[in-house]
Tab-separated table of C-alpha atoms in Angstrom:
chain	number	residue	atom	x	y	z
A	1	MET	CA	-47.752	41.223	186.085
A	2	GLN	CA	-50.328	42.757	183.750
A	3	VAL	CA	-51.836	39.369	182.914
A	4	LEU	CA	-52.136	38.629	186.630
A	5	ALA	CA	-53.806	42.013	187.170
A	6	ILE	CA	-56.303	41.201	184.412
A	7	ASP	CA	-57.017	37.724	185.754
A	8	LEU	CA	-57.338	38.656	189.412
A	9	GLY	CA	-58.351	42.299	189.202
A	10	SER	CA	-60.845	42.501	186.394
A	11	ASP	CA	-61.984	38.970	185.503
A	12	VAL	CA	-62.785	37.262	188.809
A	13	LEU	CA	-65.449	39.637	190.124
A	14	PRO	CA	-67.375	39.927	186.820
A	15	ALA	CA	-67.307	36.120	186.505
A	16	LEU	CA	-68.801	35.799	189.989
A	17	ALA	CA	-71.361	38.491	189.190
A	18	LEU	CA	-72.415	36.637	186.027
A	19	GLY	CA	-73.282	33.715	188.308
A	20	ALA	CA	-75.929	35.961	189.898
A	21	GLU	CA	-77.443	36.821	186.508
A	22	PRO	CA	-81.216	36.256	186.380
A	23	PRO	CA	-82.199	33.570	183.835
A	24	GLU	CA	-83.568	34.527	180.430
A	25	ARG	CA	-87.359	34.742	180.297
A	26	ASP	CA	-87.757	31.856	177.845
A	27	VAL	CA	-85.230	29.472	179.401
A	28	MET	CA	-87.931	26.983	180.467
A	29	ASP	CA	-89.472	27.009	176.971
A	30	ARG	CA	-86.296	25.628	175.419
A	31	PRO	CA	-85.544	21.928	175.213
A	32	PRO	CA	-82.820	20.696	177.563
A	33	ARG	CA	-79.291	20.313	176.308
A	34	PRO	CA	-78.461	16.819	175.087
A	35	PRO	CA	-76.896	14.898	178.011
A	36	HIS	CA	-73.729	14.047	176.071
A	37	GLU	CA	-73.167	17.554	174.668
A	38	PRO	CA	-69.767	18.819	175.807
A	39	LEU	CA	-69.511	22.002	177.846
A	40	PHE	CA	-67.630	23.611	174.966
A	41	SER	CA	-70.096	22.739	172.245
A	42	PRO	CA	-69.501	23.965	168.689
A	43	ALA	CA	-71.946	26.847	169.314
A	44	VAL	CA	-70.068	27.926	172.458
A	45	LEU	CA	-66.720	27.699	170.688
A	46	ARG	CA	-68.034	29.793	167.784
A	47	ARG	CA	-69.221	32.456	170.231
A	48	ILE	CA	-65.860	32.480	172.042
A	49	LEU	CA	-63.965	32.755	168.759
A	50	PHE	CA	-66.338	35.454	167.479
A	51	LEU	CA	-66.065	37.689	170.547
A	52	GLY	CA	-62.437	36.809	171.264
A	53	GLY	CA	-61.486	37.559	167.666
A	54	ILE	CA	-63.057	41.007	167.838
A	55	GLN	CA	-61.385	41.698	171.169
A	56	ALA	CA	-57.961	40.481	170.009
A	57	ALA	CA	-58.133	42.444	166.753
A	58	GLY	CA	-59.220	45.562	168.655
A	59	VAL	CA	-56.421	45.530	171.231
A	60	CYS	CA	-53.814	44.768	168.548
A	61	ALA	CA	-55.204	47.665	166.515
A	62	VAL	CA	-54.891	50.136	169.419
A	63	PHE	CA	-51.331	48.963	170.084
A	64	PHE	CA	-50.220	49.530	166.488
A	65	TRP	CA	-52.331	52.699	166.188
A	66	HIS	CA	-50.364	54.245	169.036
A	67	ILE	CA	-46.965	52.987	167.850
A	68	ASN	CA	-47.577	54.126	164.254
A	69	ALA	CA	-48.879	57.521	165.391
A	70	THR	CA	-45.382	58.348	166.675
A	71	GLY	CA	-43.746	57.807	163.277
A	72	ILE	CA	-40.809	56.071	164.969
A	73	PRO	CA	-39.840	52.688	163.477
A	74	TYR	CA	-41.131	49.862	165.674
A	75	ALA	CA	-37.726	48.155	165.921
A	76	ARG	CA	-36.312	51.128	167.848
A	77	PHE	CA	-38.588	50.683	170.886
A	78	THR	CA	-37.421	49.089	174.126
A	79	ALA	CA	-39.520	47.912	177.054
A	80	ASP	CA	-38.705	51.095	178.986
A	81	ASP	CA	-39.574	53.474	176.161
A	82	PRO	CA	-42.537	55.722	177.132
A	83	VAL	CA	-44.236	55.225	173.747
A	84	TYR	CA	-43.980	51.448	174.060
A	85	ARG	CA	-45.183	51.542	177.679
A	86	LYS	CA	-48.235	53.566	176.659
A	87	ALA	CA	-48.970	51.144	173.797
A	88	VAL	CA	-48.801	48.226	176.235
A	89	THR	CA	-51.004	50.140	178.672
A	90	LEU	CA	-53.541	50.632	175.880
A	91	VAL	CA	-53.592	46.880	175.295
A	92	HIS	CA	-54.002	46.186	179.023
A	93	ALA	CA	-56.772	48.755	179.394
A	94	GLY	CA	-58.342	47.589	176.116
A	95	ILE	CA	-58.617	44.064	177.474
A	96	VAL	CA	-60.143	45.296	180.737
A	97	VAL	CA	-62.666	47.606	179.052
A	98	SER	CA	-63.639	45.115	176.358
A	99	GLN	CA	-64.006	42.354	178.977
A	100	PHE	CA	-66.526	44.559	180.773
A	101	PHE	CA	-68.509	45.044	177.558
A	102	ASN	CA	-68.101	41.333	176.836
A	103	ALA	CA	-69.596	40.503	180.250
A	104	LEU	CA	-72.575	42.725	179.431
A	105	ALA	CA	-72.943	40.993	176.070
A	106	VAL	CA	-72.808	37.392	177.304
A	107	ARG	CA	-75.329	37.817	180.094
A	108	THR	CA	-77.901	36.176	177.873
A	109	GLU	CA	-77.706	33.613	175.114
A	110	ARG	CA	-80.341	35.140	172.815
A	111	GLU	CA	-82.086	37.978	174.630
A	112	SER	CA	-81.084	41.563	173.863
A	113	ILE	CA	-79.344	43.593	176.560
A	114	VAL	CA	-82.191	46.101	176.223
A	115	ARG	CA	-84.778	43.455	177.045
A	116	ALA	CA	-82.675	41.863	179.796
A	117	GLY	CA	-82.166	45.292	181.348
A	118	LEU	CA	-78.806	46.994	181.568
A	119	PHE	CA	-79.201	47.545	185.317
A	120	SER	CA	-80.758	44.173	186.207
A	121	ASN	CA	-77.436	42.879	187.557
A	122	PRO	CA	-75.915	45.628	189.699
A	123	TRP	CA	-73.189	43.242	190.884
A	124	LEU	CA	-71.883	42.989	187.331
A	125	LEU	CA	-71.856	46.772	186.906
A	126	ALA	CA	-70.007	47.186	190.216
A	127	ALA	CA	-67.487	44.473	189.287
A	128	GLY	CA	-66.868	46.088	185.893
A	129	ALA	CA	-66.451	49.522	187.477
A	130	PHE	CA	-63.976	48.060	189.972
A	131	GLY	CA	-61.923	46.523	187.155
A	132	ILE	CA	-61.830	49.779	185.203
A	133	LEU	CA	-60.931	51.793	188.321
A	134	LEU	CA	-58.148	49.324	189.097
A	135	MET	CA	-56.887	49.728	185.527
A	136	ALA	CA	-56.987	53.509	185.900
A	137	ALA	CA	-54.960	53.242	189.117
A	138	ILE	CA	-52.414	51.026	187.331
A	139	SER	CA	-52.240	53.601	184.548
A	140	TYR	CA	-52.038	56.797	186.632
A	141	LEU	CA	-50.394	56.051	189.993
A	142	PRO	CA	-46.572	56.175	189.781
A	143	PRO	CA	-45.949	53.299	192.247
A	144	LEU	CA	-48.258	51.037	190.225
A	145	GLN	CA	-46.776	52.311	186.952
A	146	ALA	CA	-43.367	51.155	188.195
A	147	VAL	CA	-44.676	47.675	189.060
A	148	PHE	CA	-46.793	47.153	185.931
A	149	HIS	CA	-44.622	49.152	183.461
A	150	THR	CA	-47.552	51.298	182.367
A	151	ALA	CA	-48.075	54.881	181.302
A	152	PRO	CA	-50.965	57.330	181.795
A	153	LEU	CA	-53.790	57.289	179.258
A	154	ASN	CA	-55.559	60.432	178.079
A	155	ALA	CA	-59.255	61.045	177.363
A	156	THR	CA	-58.852	60.166	173.670
A	157	ASP	CA	-57.329	56.815	174.619
A	158	TRP	CA	-60.249	56.009	176.926
A	159	ALA	CA	-62.731	57.065	174.215
A	160	VAL	CA	-61.063	54.733	171.690
A	161	LEU	CA	-61.174	51.888	174.224
A	162	ALA	CA	-64.848	52.566	174.999
A	163	ALA	CA	-65.569	52.506	171.250
A	164	LEU	CA	-63.805	49.148	171.015
A	165	GLY	CA	-66.005	47.825	173.830
A	166	ALA	CA	-69.143	49.236	172.224
A	167	LEU	CA	-68.191	47.572	168.931
A	168	LEU	CA	-67.879	44.236	170.713
A	169	LEU	CA	-71.281	44.685	172.374
A	170	ALA	CA	-72.916	45.774	169.100
A	171	ALA	CA	-71.474	42.758	167.259
A	172	GLU	CA	-72.832	40.366	169.881
A	173	GLU	CA	-76.224	42.098	169.893
A	174	GLY	CA	-76.287	41.715	166.098
A	175	ARG	CA	-75.428	38.022	166.414
A	176	LYS	CA	-78.210	37.525	168.957
A	177	ALA	CA	-80.733	39.367	166.742
A	178	TRP	CA	-79.769	37.122	163.823
A	179	LEU	CA	-80.151	34.046	166.076
A	180	ARG	CA	-83.584	35.181	167.287
A	181	ARG	CA	-84.752	35.849	163.738
A	182	ARG	CA	-83.441	32.473	162.583
A	183	THR	CA	-85.171	30.692	165.472
A	184	VAL	CA	-88.532	32.372	164.737
A	185	THR	CA	-88.234	31.498	161.026
A	186	ALA	CA	-87.332	27.866	161.827
A	187	GLN	CA	-90.380	27.583	164.090
A	188	GLY	CA	-92.639	28.737	161.266
A	189	GLY	CA	-93.189	32.262	162.524
A	190	PRO	CA	-92.860	35.465	160.534
A	191	SER	CA	-89.754	35.638	158.398
């Protein structure tokens, strides 16, 4: 049920909103893609693995952070245990929050989010807010907790998840800065 909530509740609208993203300023200055280049080129796969690896490591870390903070051996938890339910809720919310930051990060291929403008795609911001609000409802409302087997998150949990998302965004911004610097150097500009 949680995977379905992620797919339908917090991935569809941001994906549609990314389709309304204005093009990068230098898109017409770049050569066209080779006609036989696959959709999932090596560069695209590297980017997916880079961002997906950070996201996967982050949500696994919050799961084990919460479980280990209790001091109870992991083998003693059942699916109905409140500690386990909260750990699973942290993973679910971590995916939703980091997907929002990921959507902000992948709006452009090389251009910084600062240059592209954080508010230049209000549809994406609204879609991300909807996904996070839906996740909060799944976390806090008892009828939805019963369906999704979740537990309420506190302010510290949300702060940790926001930090995970910010780390993802910062890593992608660093990758884009490195790519821009490499492109300028390859074109004979300042190094």
